[in-house]
Short mmCIF file of N, CA and C and ligand atoms in Angstrom, two decimals:
data_model
loop_
_atom_site.label_atom_id
_atom_site.label_comp_id
_atom_site.label_asym_id
_atom_site.label_seq_id
_atom_site.Cartn_x
_atom_site.Cartn_y
_atom_site.Cartn_z
N MET Q 1 2.84 271.83 248.19
CA MET Q 1 1.98 272.79 248.88
C MET Q 1 1.47 272.20 250.20
N MET Q 2 0.96 270.94 250.16
CA MET Q 2 0.47 270.30 251.39
C MET Q 2 1.61 270.11 252.38
N ASP Q 3 2.79 269.78 251.82
CA ASP Q 3 3.96 269.57 252.67
C ASP Q 3 4.34 270.88 253.37
N PHE Q 4 4.24 271.98 252.63
CA PHE Q 4 4.54 273.30 253.19
C PHE Q 4 3.59 273.60 254.35
N LEU Q 5 2.28 273.36 254.12
CA LEU Q 5 1.28 273.61 255.17
C LEU Q 5 1.53 272.73 256.38
N ARG Q 6 1.86 271.44 256.12
CA ARG Q 6 2.11 270.50 257.22
C ARG Q 6 3.29 270.99 258.07
N ARG Q 7 4.34 271.43 257.39
CA ARG Q 7 5.53 271.91 258.11
C ARG Q 7 5.22 273.20 258.87
N LEU Q 8 4.37 274.07 258.25
CA LEU Q 8 4.01 275.35 258.88
C LEU Q 8 3.22 275.11 260.17
N MET Q 9 2.32 274.13 260.14
CA MET Q 9 1.43 273.90 261.28
C MET Q 9 2.03 272.94 262.31
N TYR Q 10 3.21 272.41 262.04
CA TYR Q 10 3.80 271.44 262.96
C TYR Q 10 4.04 272.07 264.34
N GLY Q 11 3.52 271.44 265.38
CA GLY Q 11 3.73 271.95 266.73
C GLY Q 11 2.85 273.13 267.09
N ARG Q 12 2.00 273.51 266.16
CA ARG Q 12 1.11 274.65 266.43
C ARG Q 12 -0.27 274.13 266.78
N TYR Q 13 -1.06 275.02 267.36
CA TYR Q 13 -2.32 274.59 267.95
C TYR Q 13 -3.37 274.19 266.91
N GLY Q 14 -3.53 274.99 265.87
CA GLY Q 14 -4.55 274.69 264.86
C GLY Q 14 -5.90 275.26 265.21
N ASN Q 15 -6.94 274.69 264.62
CA ASN Q 15 -8.27 275.25 264.76
C ASN Q 15 -9.05 274.54 265.88
N ASP Q 16 -10.01 275.25 266.47
CA ASP Q 16 -10.89 274.64 267.47
C ASP Q 16 -12.24 275.36 267.47
N SER Q 17 -13.10 274.99 268.41
CA SER Q 17 -14.46 275.56 268.47
C SER Q 17 -14.44 277.05 268.73
N LEU Q 18 -13.55 277.49 269.63
CA LEU Q 18 -13.49 278.93 269.94
C LEU Q 18 -13.10 279.73 268.70
N ASN Q 19 -12.13 279.22 267.93
CA ASN Q 19 -11.72 279.90 266.70
C ASN Q 19 -12.87 279.96 265.70
N GLN Q 20 -13.59 278.86 265.55
CA GLN Q 20 -14.72 278.84 264.63
C GLN Q 20 -15.78 279.86 265.06
N PHE Q 21 -16.00 279.94 266.38
CA PHE Q 21 -16.96 280.91 266.92
C PHE Q 21 -16.51 282.33 266.60
N LEU Q 22 -15.23 282.63 266.82
CA LEU Q 22 -14.70 283.97 266.53
C LEU Q 22 -14.87 284.32 265.06
N MET Q 23 -14.62 283.32 264.18
CA MET Q 23 -14.75 283.56 262.74
C MET Q 23 -16.21 283.81 262.35
N VAL Q 24 -17.12 283.03 262.94
CA VAL Q 24 -18.55 283.21 262.63
C VAL Q 24 -19.02 284.58 263.10
N ILE Q 25 -18.59 285.00 264.31
CA ILE Q 25 -18.98 286.32 264.82
C ILE Q 25 -18.45 287.42 263.90
N SER Q 26 -17.20 287.26 263.44
CA SER Q 26 -16.65 288.30 262.56
C SER Q 26 -17.39 288.33 261.21
N MET Q 27 -17.85 287.14 260.72
CA MET Q 27 -18.64 287.11 259.49
C MET Q 27 -19.99 287.82 259.70
N ILE Q 28 -20.61 287.57 260.86
CA ILE Q 28 -21.91 288.18 261.17
C ILE Q 28 -21.76 289.70 261.27
N LEU Q 29 -20.63 290.15 261.85
CA LEU Q 29 -20.40 291.59 262.01
C LEU Q 29 -20.16 292.28 260.67
N LEU Q 30 -19.86 291.50 259.62
CA LEU Q 30 -19.69 292.11 258.30
C LEU Q 30 -20.99 292.75 257.82
N ILE Q 31 -22.14 292.16 258.21
CA ILE Q 31 -23.44 292.67 257.74
C ILE Q 31 -23.68 294.11 258.23
N PRO Q 32 -23.62 294.36 259.58
CA PRO Q 32 -23.81 295.77 260.00
C PRO Q 32 -22.71 296.69 259.46
N PHE Q 33 -21.51 296.12 259.25
CA PHE Q 33 -20.43 296.96 258.70
C PHE Q 33 -20.77 297.42 257.28
N PHE Q 34 -21.28 296.49 256.44
CA PHE Q 34 -21.60 296.86 255.06
C PHE Q 34 -22.79 297.81 255.01
N ILE Q 35 -23.71 297.69 255.97
CA ILE Q 35 -24.88 298.57 255.99
C ILE Q 35 -24.50 299.97 256.48
N THR Q 36 -23.78 300.03 257.62
CA THR Q 36 -23.53 301.33 258.25
C THR Q 36 -22.20 301.96 257.83
N ARG Q 37 -21.24 301.10 257.42
CA ARG Q 37 -19.87 301.57 257.09
C ARG Q 37 -19.15 302.17 258.30
N TRP Q 38 -19.61 301.83 259.51
CA TRP Q 38 -18.94 302.33 260.70
C TRP Q 38 -17.63 301.60 260.88
N ARG Q 39 -16.57 302.36 261.13
CA ARG Q 39 -15.23 301.75 261.25
C ARG Q 39 -15.08 300.86 262.47
N ILE Q 40 -15.92 301.14 263.49
CA ILE Q 40 -15.83 300.35 264.72
C ILE Q 40 -16.05 298.87 264.41
N PHE Q 41 -16.96 298.56 263.45
CA PHE Q 41 -17.22 297.16 263.11
C PHE Q 41 -15.99 296.52 262.45
N SER Q 42 -15.36 297.26 261.53
CA SER Q 42 -14.18 296.70 260.87
C SER Q 42 -13.05 296.49 261.87
N LEU Q 43 -12.97 297.38 262.86
CA LEU Q 43 -11.95 297.23 263.90
C LEU Q 43 -12.20 295.97 264.73
N ILE Q 44 -13.47 295.77 265.13
CA ILE Q 44 -13.81 294.58 265.93
C ILE Q 44 -13.54 293.31 265.10
N ILE Q 45 -13.94 293.33 263.83
CA ILE Q 45 -13.72 292.18 262.95
C ILE Q 45 -12.23 291.86 262.86
N LEU Q 46 -11.44 292.91 262.66
CA LEU Q 46 -9.98 292.73 262.55
C LEU Q 46 -9.41 292.12 263.83
N VAL Q 47 -9.83 292.63 264.98
CA VAL Q 47 -9.33 292.12 266.26
C VAL Q 47 -9.70 290.64 266.42
N LEU Q 48 -10.96 290.29 266.08
CA LEU Q 48 -11.40 288.89 266.21
C LEU Q 48 -10.58 287.97 265.31
N ILE Q 49 -10.32 288.42 264.07
CA ILE Q 49 -9.56 287.59 263.13
C ILE Q 49 -8.11 287.44 263.60
N VAL Q 50 -7.54 288.54 264.11
CA VAL Q 50 -6.17 288.48 264.62
C VAL Q 50 -6.07 287.51 265.79
N ILE Q 51 -7.06 287.57 266.70
CA ILE Q 51 -7.07 286.63 267.84
C ILE Q 51 -7.16 285.20 267.34
N ALA Q 52 -8.07 284.96 266.37
CA ALA Q 52 -8.27 283.60 265.85
C ALA Q 52 -6.98 283.08 265.22
N TYR Q 53 -6.27 283.92 264.41
CA TYR Q 53 -5.03 283.47 263.78
C TYR Q 53 -3.91 283.29 264.80
N PHE Q 54 -3.88 284.20 265.78
CA PHE Q 54 -2.87 284.05 266.84
C PHE Q 54 -3.03 282.71 267.54
N ARG Q 55 -4.30 282.36 267.86
CA ARG Q 55 -4.57 281.10 268.55
C ARG Q 55 -4.21 279.91 267.65
N MET Q 56 -4.52 280.04 266.35
CA MET Q 56 -4.28 278.95 265.41
C MET Q 56 -2.78 278.63 265.29
N PHE Q 57 -1.95 279.67 265.27
CA PHE Q 57 -0.52 279.47 265.07
C PHE Q 57 0.26 279.41 266.38
N SER Q 58 -0.45 279.46 267.48
CA SER Q 58 0.21 279.46 268.78
C SER Q 58 0.89 278.11 269.04
N ARG Q 59 2.07 278.15 269.69
CA ARG Q 59 2.76 276.91 270.06
C ARG Q 59 2.41 276.50 271.49
N ASN Q 60 1.73 277.40 272.20
CA ASN Q 60 1.32 277.09 273.58
C ASN Q 60 -0.01 276.34 273.54
N THR Q 61 0.05 275.08 273.09
CA THR Q 61 -1.19 274.32 272.85
C THR Q 61 -1.96 274.07 274.14
N TYR Q 62 -1.24 273.91 275.26
CA TYR Q 62 -1.89 273.63 276.54
C TYR Q 62 -2.81 274.79 276.93
N ARG Q 63 -2.28 275.99 276.81
CA ARG Q 63 -3.04 277.18 277.17
C ARG Q 63 -4.23 277.38 276.23
N ARG Q 64 -4.01 277.16 274.92
CA ARG Q 64 -5.10 277.33 273.95
C ARG Q 64 -6.21 276.32 274.20
N ALA Q 65 -5.84 275.09 274.55
CA ALA Q 65 -6.84 274.05 274.84
C ALA Q 65 -7.64 274.42 276.07
N ALA Q 66 -6.98 275.02 277.07
CA ALA Q 66 -7.67 275.44 278.29
C ALA Q 66 -8.67 276.55 277.96
N GLU Q 67 -8.26 277.49 277.09
CA GLU Q 67 -9.17 278.57 276.67
C GLU Q 67 -10.39 277.98 275.98
N ASN Q 68 -10.15 277.02 275.10
CA ASN Q 68 -11.24 276.38 274.36
C ASN Q 68 -12.18 275.65 275.31
N GLN Q 69 -11.60 275.00 276.32
CA GLN Q 69 -12.42 274.27 277.30
C GLN Q 69 -13.32 275.24 278.07
N LYS Q 70 -12.76 276.39 278.45
CA LYS Q 70 -13.52 277.42 279.15
C LYS Q 70 -14.67 277.93 278.28
N PHE Q 71 -14.33 278.17 277.01
CA PHE Q 71 -15.34 278.64 276.06
C PHE Q 71 -16.46 277.62 275.91
N LEU Q 72 -16.10 276.34 275.76
CA LEU Q 72 -17.10 275.29 275.56
C LEU Q 72 -18.00 275.12 276.79
N SER Q 73 -17.44 275.30 277.98
CA SER Q 73 -18.25 275.16 279.19
C SER Q 73 -19.31 276.26 279.26
N TRP Q 74 -19.05 277.39 278.60
CA TRP Q 74 -20.04 278.47 278.54
C TRP Q 74 -20.97 278.28 277.35
N PHE Q 75 -20.42 277.85 276.21
CA PHE Q 75 -21.16 277.83 274.96
C PHE Q 75 -22.05 276.60 274.79
N THR Q 76 -21.60 275.44 275.24
CA THR Q 76 -22.36 274.20 275.02
C THR Q 76 -23.76 274.24 275.64
N PRO Q 77 -23.93 274.72 276.89
CA PRO Q 77 -25.31 274.80 277.42
C PRO Q 77 -26.21 275.70 276.58
N LEU Q 78 -25.67 276.83 276.09
CA LEU Q 78 -26.45 277.73 275.24
C LEU Q 78 -26.88 277.03 273.95
N GLN Q 79 -25.92 276.31 273.36
CA GLN Q 79 -26.17 275.60 272.11
C GLN Q 79 -27.24 274.53 272.33
N ARG Q 80 -27.14 273.82 273.47
CA ARG Q 80 -28.09 272.77 273.79
C ARG Q 80 -29.50 273.35 273.97
N LYS Q 81 -29.57 274.50 274.65
CA LYS Q 81 -30.84 275.18 274.87
C LYS Q 81 -31.47 275.57 273.53
N ALA Q 82 -30.65 276.09 272.61
CA ALA Q 82 -31.14 276.54 271.31
C ALA Q 82 -31.67 275.37 270.49
N THR Q 83 -30.95 274.25 270.47
CA THR Q 83 -31.43 273.10 269.69
C THR Q 83 -32.68 272.52 270.33
N GLY Q 84 -32.80 272.56 271.67
CA GLY Q 84 -34.00 272.09 272.36
C GLY Q 84 -35.22 272.91 271.96
N LYS Q 85 -35.05 274.24 271.91
CA LYS Q 85 -36.14 275.15 271.50
C LYS Q 85 -36.55 274.87 270.06
N LYS Q 86 -35.55 274.62 269.20
CA LYS Q 86 -35.83 274.36 267.79
C LYS Q 86 -36.65 273.07 267.64
N MET Q 87 -36.28 272.04 268.42
CA MET Q 87 -37.01 270.78 268.37
C MET Q 87 -38.44 270.95 268.87
N GLN Q 88 -38.62 271.80 269.92
CA GLN Q 88 -39.96 272.06 270.44
C GLN Q 88 -40.84 272.76 269.40
N MET Q 89 -40.23 273.69 268.65
CA MET Q 89 -40.97 274.42 267.61
C MET Q 89 -41.37 273.49 266.48
N ALA Q 90 -40.52 272.50 266.18
CA ALA Q 90 -40.79 271.59 265.07
C ALA Q 90 -41.84 270.54 265.46
N ASP Q 91 -42.04 270.32 266.76
CA ASP Q 91 -42.98 269.30 267.23
C ASP Q 91 -44.41 269.83 267.11
N LYS Q 92 -45.17 269.30 266.14
CA LYS Q 92 -46.53 269.80 265.91
C LYS Q 92 -47.58 269.02 266.70
N THR Q 93 -47.20 267.92 267.35
CA THR Q 93 -48.18 267.10 268.04
C THR Q 93 -48.16 267.34 269.56
N HIS Q 94 -47.22 268.13 270.04
CA HIS Q 94 -47.14 268.39 271.48
C HIS Q 94 -46.94 269.86 271.76
N ARG Q 95 -47.34 270.27 272.98
CA ARG Q 95 -47.04 271.61 273.45
C ARG Q 95 -46.12 271.49 274.65
N TYR Q 96 -45.33 272.51 274.87
CA TYR Q 96 -44.36 272.49 275.97
C TYR Q 96 -44.67 273.59 276.96
N TYR Q 97 -44.74 273.24 278.21
CA TYR Q 97 -44.97 274.22 279.28
C TYR Q 97 -43.90 274.06 280.33
N LYS Q 98 -43.66 275.17 281.02
CA LYS Q 98 -42.73 275.13 282.14
C LYS Q 98 -43.56 274.99 283.40
N CYS Q 99 -43.19 274.06 284.26
CA CYS Q 99 -43.90 273.89 285.52
C CYS Q 99 -43.71 275.17 286.34
N PRO Q 100 -44.83 275.81 286.80
CA PRO Q 100 -44.69 277.06 287.57
C PRO Q 100 -43.97 276.86 288.90
N SER Q 101 -43.96 275.63 289.38
CA SER Q 101 -43.36 275.37 290.68
C SER Q 101 -41.87 275.05 290.58
N CYS Q 102 -41.52 274.02 289.77
CA CYS Q 102 -40.12 273.59 289.73
C CYS Q 102 -39.39 274.00 288.45
N LYS Q 103 -40.09 274.68 287.51
CA LYS Q 103 -39.50 275.23 286.28
C LYS Q 103 -39.02 274.17 285.29
N LYS Q 104 -39.37 272.91 285.50
CA LYS Q 104 -39.00 271.86 284.53
C LYS Q 104 -39.92 271.97 283.32
N THR Q 105 -39.42 271.58 282.14
CA THR Q 105 -40.22 271.62 280.92
C THR Q 105 -41.07 270.36 280.84
N LEU Q 106 -42.38 270.57 280.59
CA LEU Q 106 -43.32 269.45 280.49
C LEU Q 106 -43.88 269.40 279.07
N ARG Q 107 -44.05 268.18 278.54
CA ARG Q 107 -44.59 268.00 277.19
C ARG Q 107 -45.99 267.41 277.30
N VAL Q 108 -46.96 268.07 276.69
CA VAL Q 108 -48.34 267.56 276.72
C VAL Q 108 -48.86 267.47 275.28
N PRO Q 109 -49.83 266.55 275.02
CA PRO Q 109 -50.37 266.44 273.66
C PRO Q 109 -51.12 267.71 273.27
N ARG Q 110 -51.00 268.09 272.00
CA ARG Q 110 -51.63 269.31 271.50
C ARG Q 110 -53.09 269.03 271.12
N GLY Q 111 -53.95 270.06 271.21
CA GLY Q 111 -55.32 269.96 270.72
C GLY Q 111 -56.27 269.19 271.62
N LYS Q 112 -56.03 269.17 272.92
CA LYS Q 112 -56.93 268.46 273.85
C LYS Q 112 -57.80 269.44 274.63
N GLY Q 113 -57.79 270.72 274.29
CA GLY Q 113 -58.58 271.71 275.02
C GLY Q 113 -57.92 272.10 276.33
N ARG Q 114 -58.73 272.56 277.29
CA ARG Q 114 -58.18 272.93 278.60
C ARG Q 114 -57.98 271.67 279.41
N ILE Q 115 -56.76 271.43 279.82
CA ILE Q 115 -56.47 270.22 280.60
C ILE Q 115 -55.72 270.59 281.86
N SER Q 116 -55.89 269.73 282.85
CA SER Q 116 -55.14 269.90 284.09
C SER Q 116 -53.83 269.11 283.95
N ILE Q 117 -52.73 269.78 284.14
CA ILE Q 117 -51.41 269.15 283.98
C ILE Q 117 -50.81 268.93 285.37
N THR Q 118 -50.40 267.71 285.61
CA THR Q 118 -49.72 267.41 286.88
C THR Q 118 -48.24 267.20 286.58
N CYS Q 119 -47.41 267.98 287.21
CA CYS Q 119 -45.97 267.85 287.00
C CYS Q 119 -45.48 266.52 287.58
N PRO Q 120 -44.82 265.68 286.75
CA PRO Q 120 -44.35 264.40 287.26
C PRO Q 120 -43.18 264.52 288.24
N HIS Q 121 -42.54 265.70 288.26
CA HIS Q 121 -41.37 265.87 289.13
C HIS Q 121 -41.77 266.31 290.54
N CYS Q 122 -42.69 267.32 290.62
CA CYS Q 122 -43.02 267.88 291.93
C CYS Q 122 -44.50 267.73 292.27
N LYS Q 123 -45.29 267.10 291.35
CA LYS Q 123 -46.74 266.82 291.56
C LYS Q 123 -47.58 268.11 291.63
N TYR Q 124 -47.05 269.23 291.22
CA TYR Q 124 -47.82 270.48 291.19
C TYR Q 124 -48.83 270.40 290.06
N LYS Q 125 -50.08 270.90 290.29
CA LYS Q 125 -51.14 270.85 289.28
C LYS Q 125 -51.43 272.24 288.77
N PHE Q 126 -51.58 272.37 287.45
CA PHE Q 126 -51.99 273.65 286.85
C PHE Q 126 -52.79 273.37 285.60
N VAL Q 127 -53.63 274.34 285.19
CA VAL Q 127 -54.53 274.16 284.04
C VAL Q 127 -54.00 275.00 282.88
N LYS Q 128 -53.94 274.36 281.70
CA LYS Q 128 -53.49 275.07 280.49
C LYS Q 128 -54.33 274.65 279.30
N LYS Q 129 -54.43 275.53 278.30
CA LYS Q 129 -55.11 275.19 277.06
C LYS Q 129 -54.06 274.59 276.12
N THR Q 130 -54.37 273.42 275.54
CA THR Q 130 -53.37 272.78 274.67
C THR Q 130 -53.69 272.95 273.21
ZN1 ZN S 215 -42.86 270.70 288.76
#
């Protein structure tokens, strides 16, 4: 069985981040499909799965890798932003503010009352309750 799979996948592209993303999106779309029973959802799910399998069995590995690279250049910053927000929410000893001037994120200790915050990047001063 393993030998059969190995021979089947020989020279083919296989799985990557874009395929995993397509599969996750199609799994998420199952929820509204089961609730509403609208055929449009099943159609979208089918298209996503067909694309994912086409990419997986494709022999044009160079092109598939380029697609994945394009996807990652869009997806990685979003992912990084999401994990940053999650870490900020988990931090109970600090509060996070955006500098009104340069938009950089600043971390200040929580529970100090109204304090004047000086941005270390642009030296802009603003008052916030912590
Ligand atoms: Zn600033």
